[in-house]
Short mmCIF file of C-alpha atoms in Angstrom, two decimals:
data_model
loop_
_atom_site.label_atom_id
_atom_site.label_comp_id
_atom_site.label_asym_id
_atom_site.label_seq_id
_atom_site.Cartn_x
_atom_site.Cartn_y
_atom_site.Cartn_z
CA MET A 272 5.45 -22.02 19.08
CA THR A 273 4.31 -19.21 21.31
CA TYR A 274 6.50 -16.14 21.40
CA ARG A 275 6.50 -13.99 24.53
CA PHE A 276 9.65 -11.87 24.20
CA CYS A 277 11.38 -9.94 21.44
CA PRO A 278 14.33 -11.97 20.10
CA MET A 279 16.26 -8.70 19.57
CA CYS A 280 15.89 -6.93 22.95
CA ALA A 281 14.01 -9.41 25.21
CA ALA A 282 11.17 -6.94 25.85
CA PRO A 283 7.79 -8.59 26.47
CA LEU A 284 5.82 -8.68 23.21
CA VAL A 285 2.58 -6.75 22.94
CA GLU A 286 -0.41 -7.16 20.68
CA ARG A 287 -0.36 -4.35 18.17
CA ALA A 288 -2.65 -3.54 15.26
CA ASP A 289 -0.70 -3.38 12.00
CA ALA A 290 -1.81 -0.18 10.27
CA GLY A 291 -0.56 -1.38 6.89
CA GLU A 292 -2.66 -4.54 6.96
CA GLY A 293 -6.12 -3.31 7.83
CA GLY A 294 -5.56 -3.39 11.57
CA LYS A 295 -4.60 -7.08 11.79
CA VAL A 296 -3.39 -7.73 15.35
CA ARG A 297 0.09 -9.22 15.65
CA LEU A 298 2.57 -9.85 18.45
CA ALA A 299 5.33 -7.27 18.22
CA CYS A 300 8.17 -5.66 20.12
CA PRO A 301 6.92 -2.46 21.77
CA ASP A 302 10.08 -0.72 20.50
CA GLY A 303 9.57 -1.90 16.91
CA HIS A 304 12.51 -4.34 16.73
CA TRP A 305 10.52 -7.40 15.69
CA THR A 306 7.05 -8.55 14.57
CA HIS A 307 5.76 -12.10 14.73
CA TRP A 308 4.05 -12.48 11.35
CA ASP A 309 2.83 -16.04 12.09
CA ASN A 310 2.86 -16.93 8.39
CA PRO A 311 1.80 -20.43 7.28
CA LEU A 312 4.56 -23.02 7.18
CA PRO A 313 5.17 -24.85 3.87
CA VAL A 314 4.73 -28.61 4.21
CA LEU A 315 5.65 -31.11 1.50
CA ALA A 316 3.51 -34.17 0.86
CA ALA A 317 4.08 -37.18 -1.41
CA LEU A 318 1.47 -39.51 -2.81
CA VAL A 319 4.00 -42.25 -3.48
CA GLU A 320 3.51 -44.75 -6.29
CA TYR A 321 5.61 -47.86 -5.72
CA GLU A 322 5.37 -50.93 -7.96
CA GLY A 323 1.96 -49.80 -9.26
CA LYS A 324 0.46 -49.25 -5.81
CA MET A 325 0.19 -46.23 -3.54
CA LEU A 326 2.24 -46.21 -0.35
CA LEU A 327 0.55 -44.94 2.81
CA ALA A 328 2.44 -44.87 6.11
CA ARG A 329 1.58 -44.77 9.80
CA ASN A 330 3.37 -42.43 12.16
CA ALA A 331 4.40 -43.95 15.50
CA ALA A 332 2.19 -41.45 17.35
CA TRP A 333 -0.99 -42.31 15.42
CA PRO A 334 -3.74 -44.87 16.14
CA GLU A 335 -3.25 -48.32 14.61
CA LYS A 336 -5.54 -47.88 11.59
CA MET A 337 -4.47 -44.33 10.63
CA PHE A 338 -2.31 -44.16 7.49
CA ALA A 339 -1.44 -41.11 5.40
CA LEU A 340 0.98 -39.64 2.87
CA ILE A 341 4.68 -39.09 3.40
CA THR A 342 5.05 -35.52 4.62
CA GLY A 343 7.75 -33.23 5.92
CA PHE A 344 9.12 -29.72 6.03
CA MET A 345 11.31 -28.00 3.49
CA GLU A 346 14.83 -27.16 4.56
CA ARG A 347 16.75 -24.01 3.77
CA GLY A 348 18.40 -24.08 0.36
CA GLU A 349 16.28 -26.79 -1.25
CA THR A 350 13.50 -26.66 -3.80
CA PRO A 351 10.17 -28.30 -2.94
CA GLU A 352 11.05 -31.15 -5.34
CA GLN A 353 14.44 -31.69 -3.66
CA GLY A 354 12.71 -31.56 -0.29
CA ILE A 355 10.11 -34.20 -1.11
CA ALA A 356 12.78 -36.48 -2.58
CA ARG A 357 14.83 -36.06 0.62
CA GLU A 358 11.82 -36.69 2.89
CA LEU A 359 10.91 -39.81 0.89
CA LYS A 360 14.46 -41.15 1.23
CA GLU A 361 14.67 -40.31 4.95
CA GLU A 362 11.31 -41.81 5.85
CA THR A 363 11.08 -44.84 3.51
CA ASN A 364 14.54 -45.35 1.95
CA LEU A 365 12.90 -45.06 -1.49
CA ASP A 366 14.31 -43.05 -4.38
CA ALA A 367 12.11 -40.49 -6.17
CA ASP A 368 12.30 -41.37 -9.87
CA GLU A 369 9.56 -38.97 -11.06
CA ILE A 370 8.05 -36.02 -9.21
CA HIS A 371 4.89 -34.27 -10.46
CA LEU A 372 3.03 -31.47 -8.70
CA ILE A 373 -0.55 -32.35 -7.74
CA GLY A 374 -1.36 -28.96 -6.23
CA VAL A 375 -1.09 -26.56 -3.33
CA TYR A 376 -3.60 -26.85 -0.47
CA GLU A 377 -4.49 -24.82 2.57
CA PHE A 378 -4.42 -26.42 5.99
CA VAL A 379 -5.61 -23.51 8.10
CA ARG A 380 -6.11 -25.52 11.31
CA LYS A 381 -2.35 -26.17 11.51
CA ASN A 382 -1.32 -22.86 9.85
CA GLU A 383 0.29 -24.77 6.98
CA VAL A 384 0.33 -24.67 3.20
CA ILE A 385 0.72 -28.14 1.70
CA ILE A 386 2.64 -28.59 -1.54
CA ALA A 387 1.58 -32.05 -2.74
CA TYR A 388 3.33 -34.25 -5.29
CA HIS A 389 2.75 -37.56 -7.01
CA VAL A 390 6.08 -39.38 -6.73
CA LYS A 391 6.98 -42.55 -8.60
CA ALA A 392 9.52 -44.31 -6.43
CA SER A 393 11.84 -47.30 -6.52
CA GLY A 394 14.11 -49.15 -4.14
CA THR A 395 13.58 -51.21 -1.01
CA ILE A 396 11.20 -49.91 1.64
CA ARG A 397 12.88 -49.42 5.01
CA LEU A 398 10.92 -47.19 7.38
CA SER A 399 12.54 -44.57 9.61
CA GLU A 400 11.97 -44.65 13.37
CA GLU A 401 9.27 -42.00 12.81
CA LEU A 402 7.09 -44.52 10.94
CA VAL A 403 5.95 -47.89 12.25
CA ASP A 404 3.98 -49.42 9.39
CA TYR A 405 2.96 -48.96 5.78
CA ARG A 406 0.37 -50.19 3.33
CA LEU A 407 0.45 -50.53 -0.43
CA VAL A 408 -2.99 -49.70 -1.81
CA ALA A 409 -4.33 -50.00 -5.35
CA PRO A 410 -5.02 -46.47 -6.66
CA GLU A 411 -8.74 -47.13 -7.04
CA LYS A 412 -8.94 -48.26 -3.38
CA LEU A 413 -7.61 -44.97 -1.97
CA ARG A 414 -10.07 -43.23 0.35
CA PRO A 415 -9.13 -39.58 0.84
CA TRP A 416 -10.05 -37.63 3.96
CA HIS A 417 -11.67 -34.18 4.28
CA ALA A 418 -8.54 -32.39 5.47
CA GLY A 419 -5.02 -31.41 4.48
CA THR A 420 -3.48 -33.92 2.10
CA GLY A 421 -6.77 -35.73 1.52
CA TYR A 422 -7.75 -33.07 -1.00
CA ALA A 423 -4.54 -33.73 -2.93
CA VAL A 424 -5.34 -37.45 -3.04
CA ALA A 425 -8.85 -36.67 -4.31
CA ASP A 426 -7.52 -34.34 -7.03
CA TRP A 427 -4.96 -36.94 -8.14
CA MET A 428 -7.67 -39.60 -8.31
CA ARG A 429 -10.07 -37.37 -10.28
CA ALA A 430 -7.31 -36.55 -12.79
CA ARG A 431 -7.04 -40.28 -13.48
CA GLY A 432 -10.78 -40.84 -13.78
CA LEU A 433 -10.99 -42.71 -10.47
CA GLU A 434 -14.07 -42.46 -8.27
CA VAL A 435 -13.47 -40.48 -5.08
CA GLN A 436 -15.08 -41.64 -1.85
CA PHE A 437 -14.10 -39.58 1.17
CA ILE A 438 -13.72 -41.05 4.64
CA GLU A 439 -13.46 -39.30 7.98
CA PHE A 440 -9.85 -39.21 9.12
CA PRO A 441 -9.69 -39.10 12.93
CA GLY A 442 -8.36 -35.76 14.09
CA GLY A 443 -8.25 -34.26 10.58
CA SER A 444 -4.49 -34.82 10.32
CA SER A 445 -2.47 -33.90 7.28
#
């Protein structure tokens, strides 16, 4: 989102060097009412284990062969664990039985911080309108990508003694 006006007084924002942060330039109200910090957004990601296999899903907007983890944004008032359980339920209809942190990963290109979990899930898969397809992949057949959540997949695989072979993920998506 691009901000152009102060949400407090509607004055056009100006670029201003922040003296307290080594001169970092930020958009700000010329009267000091508001500063756009442009902090990274926390994104939740689930490497979902379902019936001994790993669930990868395809977003409706993605090319036919592009599959990735279940991801989503935290909502106000929920913990990351509650958020990933909610996202899993919303997007796949699955219940999160066990949730274990894999790690936290930078995704600078999209100004995001990814909090990635391994989630053991149960139930019947029913995809939301956001997703159009899914695959169940044996853990040793996972091929992480050099971006975003791919690093979480690689770390999870290494922790289980699985060989990691990276692939190029078109567009470097999360």
